[in-house]
C-alpha positions as protocol buffer text, in pm:
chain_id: "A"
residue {
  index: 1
  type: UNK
  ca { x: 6606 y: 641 z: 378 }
}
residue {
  index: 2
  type: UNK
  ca { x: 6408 y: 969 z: 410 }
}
residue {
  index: 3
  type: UNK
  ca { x: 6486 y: 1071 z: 751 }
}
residue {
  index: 4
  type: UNK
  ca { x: 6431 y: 1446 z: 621 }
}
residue {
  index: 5
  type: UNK
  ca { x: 6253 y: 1731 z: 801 }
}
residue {
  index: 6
  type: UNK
  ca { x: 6009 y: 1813 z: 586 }
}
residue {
  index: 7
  type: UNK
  ca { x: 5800 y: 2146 z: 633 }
}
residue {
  index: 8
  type: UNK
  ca { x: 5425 y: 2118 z: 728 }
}
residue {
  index: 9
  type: UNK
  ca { x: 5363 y: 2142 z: 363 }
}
residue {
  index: 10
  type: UNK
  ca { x: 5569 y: 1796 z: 306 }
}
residue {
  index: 11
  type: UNK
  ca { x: 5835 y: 1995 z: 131 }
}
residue {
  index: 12
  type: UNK
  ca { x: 6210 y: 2048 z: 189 }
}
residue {
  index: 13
  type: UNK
  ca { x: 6436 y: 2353 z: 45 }
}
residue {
  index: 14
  type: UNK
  ca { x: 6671 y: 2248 z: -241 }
}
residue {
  index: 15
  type: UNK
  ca { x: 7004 y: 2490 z: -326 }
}
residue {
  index: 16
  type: UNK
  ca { x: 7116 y: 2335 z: -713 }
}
residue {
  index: 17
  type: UNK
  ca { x: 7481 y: 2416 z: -704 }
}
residue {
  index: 18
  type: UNK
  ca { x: 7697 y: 2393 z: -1035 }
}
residue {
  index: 19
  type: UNK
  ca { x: 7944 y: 2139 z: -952 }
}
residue {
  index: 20
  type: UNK
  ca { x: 8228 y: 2268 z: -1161 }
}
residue {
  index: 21
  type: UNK
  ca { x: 8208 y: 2637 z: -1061 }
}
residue {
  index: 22
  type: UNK
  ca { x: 8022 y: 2616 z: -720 }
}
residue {
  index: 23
  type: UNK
  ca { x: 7789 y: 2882 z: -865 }
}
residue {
  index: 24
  type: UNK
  ca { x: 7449 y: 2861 z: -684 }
}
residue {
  index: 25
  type: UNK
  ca { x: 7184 y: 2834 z: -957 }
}
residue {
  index: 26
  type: UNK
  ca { x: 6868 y: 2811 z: -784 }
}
residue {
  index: 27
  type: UNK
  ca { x: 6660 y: 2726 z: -475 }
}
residue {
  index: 28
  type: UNK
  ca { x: 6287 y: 2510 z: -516 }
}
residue {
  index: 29
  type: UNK
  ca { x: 6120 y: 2278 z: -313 }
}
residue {
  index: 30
  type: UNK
  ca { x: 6100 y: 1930 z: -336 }
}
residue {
  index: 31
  type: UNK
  ca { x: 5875 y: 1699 z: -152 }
}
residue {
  index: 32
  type: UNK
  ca { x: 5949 y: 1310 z: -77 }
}
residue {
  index: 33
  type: UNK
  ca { x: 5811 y: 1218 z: -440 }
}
residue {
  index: 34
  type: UNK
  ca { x: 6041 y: 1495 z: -587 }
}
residue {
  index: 35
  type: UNK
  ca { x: 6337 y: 1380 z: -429 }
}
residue {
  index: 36
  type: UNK
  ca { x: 6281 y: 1007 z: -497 }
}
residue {
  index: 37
  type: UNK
  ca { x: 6230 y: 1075 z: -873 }
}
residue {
  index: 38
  type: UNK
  ca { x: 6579 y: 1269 z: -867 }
}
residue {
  index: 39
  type: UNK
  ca { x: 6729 y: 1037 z: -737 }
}
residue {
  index: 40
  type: UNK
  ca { x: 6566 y: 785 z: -941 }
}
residue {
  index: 41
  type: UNK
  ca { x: 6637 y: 945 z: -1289 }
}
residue {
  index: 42
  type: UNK
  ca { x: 6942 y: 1173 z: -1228 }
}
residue {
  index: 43
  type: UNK
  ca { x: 6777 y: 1482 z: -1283 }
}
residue {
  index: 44
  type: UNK
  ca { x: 6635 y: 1729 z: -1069 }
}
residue {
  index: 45
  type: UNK
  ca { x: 6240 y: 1735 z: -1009 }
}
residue {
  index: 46
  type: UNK
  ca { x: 6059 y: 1965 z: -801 }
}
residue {
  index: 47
  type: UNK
  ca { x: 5751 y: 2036 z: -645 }
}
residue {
  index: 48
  type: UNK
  ca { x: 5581 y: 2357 z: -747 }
}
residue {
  index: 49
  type: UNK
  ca { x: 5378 y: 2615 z: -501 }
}
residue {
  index: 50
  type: UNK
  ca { x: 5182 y: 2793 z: -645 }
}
residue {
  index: 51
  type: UNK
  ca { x: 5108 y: 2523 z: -970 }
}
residue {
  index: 52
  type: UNK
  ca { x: 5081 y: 2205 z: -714 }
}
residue {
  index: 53
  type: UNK
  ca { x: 5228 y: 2039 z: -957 }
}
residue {
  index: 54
  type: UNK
  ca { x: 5542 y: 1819 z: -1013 }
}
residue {
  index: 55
  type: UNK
  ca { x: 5815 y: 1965 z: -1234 }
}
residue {
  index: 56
  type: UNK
  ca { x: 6108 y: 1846 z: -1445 }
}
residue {
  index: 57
  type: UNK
  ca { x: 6375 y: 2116 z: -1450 }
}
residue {
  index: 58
  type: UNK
  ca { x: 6480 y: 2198 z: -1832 }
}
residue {
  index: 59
  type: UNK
  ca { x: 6152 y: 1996 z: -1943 }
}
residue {
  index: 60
  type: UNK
  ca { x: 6063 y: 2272 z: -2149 }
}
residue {
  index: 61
  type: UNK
  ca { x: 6365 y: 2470 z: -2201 }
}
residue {
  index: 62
  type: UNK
  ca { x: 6625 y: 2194 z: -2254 }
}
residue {
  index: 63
  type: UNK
  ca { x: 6807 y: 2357 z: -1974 }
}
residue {
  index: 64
  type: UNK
  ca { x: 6846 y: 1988 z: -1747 }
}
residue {
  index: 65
  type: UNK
  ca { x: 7047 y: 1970 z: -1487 }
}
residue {
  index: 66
  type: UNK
  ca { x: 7231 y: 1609 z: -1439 }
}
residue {
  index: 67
  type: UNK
  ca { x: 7252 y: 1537 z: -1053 }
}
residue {
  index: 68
  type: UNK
  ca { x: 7618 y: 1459 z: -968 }
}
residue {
  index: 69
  type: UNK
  ca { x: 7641 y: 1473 z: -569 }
}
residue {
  index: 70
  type: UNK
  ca { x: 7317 y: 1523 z: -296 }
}
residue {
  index: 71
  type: UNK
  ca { x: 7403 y: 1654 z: 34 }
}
residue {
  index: 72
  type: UNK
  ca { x: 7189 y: 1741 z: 359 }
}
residue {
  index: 73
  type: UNK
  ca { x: 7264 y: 2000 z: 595 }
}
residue {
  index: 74
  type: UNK
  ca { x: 7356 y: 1868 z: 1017 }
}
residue {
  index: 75
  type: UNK
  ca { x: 6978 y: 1979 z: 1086 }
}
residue {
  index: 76
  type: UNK
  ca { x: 6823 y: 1736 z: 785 }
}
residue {
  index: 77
  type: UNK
  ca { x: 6600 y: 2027 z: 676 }
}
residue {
  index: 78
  type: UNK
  ca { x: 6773 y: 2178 z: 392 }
}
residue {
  index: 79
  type: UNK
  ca { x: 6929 y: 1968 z: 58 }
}
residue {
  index: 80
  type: UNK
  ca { x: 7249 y: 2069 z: -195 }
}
residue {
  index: 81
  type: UNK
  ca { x: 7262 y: 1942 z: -536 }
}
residue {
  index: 82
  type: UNK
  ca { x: 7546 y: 1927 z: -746 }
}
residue {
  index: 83
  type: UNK
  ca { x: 7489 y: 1978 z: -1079 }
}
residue {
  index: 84
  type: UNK
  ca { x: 7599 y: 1975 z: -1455 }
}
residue {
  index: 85
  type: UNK
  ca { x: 7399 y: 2236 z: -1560 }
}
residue {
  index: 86
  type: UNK
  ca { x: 7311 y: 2220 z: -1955 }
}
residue {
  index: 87
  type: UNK
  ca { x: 7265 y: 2607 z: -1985 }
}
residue {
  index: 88
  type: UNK
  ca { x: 7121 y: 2861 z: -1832 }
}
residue {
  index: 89
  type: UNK
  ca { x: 6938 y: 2788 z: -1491 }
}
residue {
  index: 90
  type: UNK
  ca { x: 6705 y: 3081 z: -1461 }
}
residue {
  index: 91
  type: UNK
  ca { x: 6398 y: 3091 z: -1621 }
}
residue {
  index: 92
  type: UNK
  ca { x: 6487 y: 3455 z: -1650 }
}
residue {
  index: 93
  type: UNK
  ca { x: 6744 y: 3346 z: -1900 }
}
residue {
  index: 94
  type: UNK
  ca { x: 7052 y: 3378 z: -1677 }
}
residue {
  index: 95
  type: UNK
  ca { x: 7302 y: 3101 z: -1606 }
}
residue {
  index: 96
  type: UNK
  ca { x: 7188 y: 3163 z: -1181 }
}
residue {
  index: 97
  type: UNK
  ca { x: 6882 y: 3261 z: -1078 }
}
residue {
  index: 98
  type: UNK
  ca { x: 7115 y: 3441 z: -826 }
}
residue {
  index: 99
  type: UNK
  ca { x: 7181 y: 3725 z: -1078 }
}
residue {
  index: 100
  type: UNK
  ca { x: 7038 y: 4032 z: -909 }
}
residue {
  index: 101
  type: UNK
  ca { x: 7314 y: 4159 z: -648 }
}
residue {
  index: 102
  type: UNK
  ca { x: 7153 y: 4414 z: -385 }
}
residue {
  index: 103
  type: UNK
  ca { x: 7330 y: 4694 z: -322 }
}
residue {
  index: 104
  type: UNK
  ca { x: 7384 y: 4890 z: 0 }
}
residue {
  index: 105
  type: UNK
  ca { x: 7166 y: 5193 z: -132 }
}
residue {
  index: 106
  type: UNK
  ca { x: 6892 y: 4917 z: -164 }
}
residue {
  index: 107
  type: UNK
  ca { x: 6935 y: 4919 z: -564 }
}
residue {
  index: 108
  type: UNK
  ca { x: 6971 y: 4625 z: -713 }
}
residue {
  index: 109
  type: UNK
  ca { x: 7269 y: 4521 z: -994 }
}
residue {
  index: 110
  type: UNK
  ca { x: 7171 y: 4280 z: -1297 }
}
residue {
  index: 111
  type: UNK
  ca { x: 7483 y: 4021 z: -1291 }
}
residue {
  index: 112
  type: UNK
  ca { x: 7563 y: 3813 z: -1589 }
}
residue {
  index: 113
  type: UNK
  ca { x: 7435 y: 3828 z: -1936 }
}
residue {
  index: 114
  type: UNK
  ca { x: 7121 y: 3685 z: -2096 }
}
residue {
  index: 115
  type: UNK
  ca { x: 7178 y: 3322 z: -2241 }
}
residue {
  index: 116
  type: UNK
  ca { x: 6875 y: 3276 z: -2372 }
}
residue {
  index: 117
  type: UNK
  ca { x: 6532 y: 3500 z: -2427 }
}
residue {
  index: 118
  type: UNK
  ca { x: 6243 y: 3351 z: -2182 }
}
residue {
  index: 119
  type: UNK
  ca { x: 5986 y: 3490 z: -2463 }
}
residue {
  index: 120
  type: UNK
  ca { x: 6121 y: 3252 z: -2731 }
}
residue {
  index: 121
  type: UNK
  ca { x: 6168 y: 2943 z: -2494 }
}
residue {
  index: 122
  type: UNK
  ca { x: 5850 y: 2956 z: -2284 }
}
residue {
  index: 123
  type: UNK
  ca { x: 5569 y: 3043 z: -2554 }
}
């Protein structure tokens, strides 16, 4: 089943799409564990970087996203998600963690409001 290219770290780039708008919401990393647990339950999981640990997306905000479709790229390196997205994905507090548009001047644009403020979720 896992005929994946994982990196030398075991882990594999996930983009979590929103399945109804095609929005991309966010990239992580999963590793085999990750993915099987996804798969398993219906809801993303991730591997962490720089905690080494495992992590439930919208564990502690509420903000889960229910898997709907998995894809892998032609080069089995790179995963898409389709998601329903229960809020906003961004731990930021924006519905993409994709809301920072750089401009040509090298400035950078906030896109999107605020759904939520990280300071009262994440205490």
């Amino acid at each position: 089943m896992f005929m994946f290219k994982f990196d030398q770290a075991g882990l594999i780039p996930a983009i979590i799409q929103d399945i109804r708008t095609g929005t991309v919401l966010m990239m992580a990393y999963m590793n085999k564990e990750a993915l099987e647990k996804t798969l398993a339950t219906g809801e993303t999981w991730f591997w962490s970087r720089s905690r080494q640990v495992f992590w439930h997306k919208g564990e502690t905000s509420g903000n889960v996203q229910k898997v709907r479709e998995v894809y892998y790229d032609c080069d089995r390196d790179t995963l898409l998600i389709k998601v329903e997205q229960k809020g906003a994905a961004c731990h930021e507090g924006y519905r993409s963690c994709f809301h920072y548009r750089l401009e040509r001047d090298g400035s950078a644009t906030v896109v999107g409001e605020r759904e939520f403020d990280p300071a009262e979720v994440y205490k």
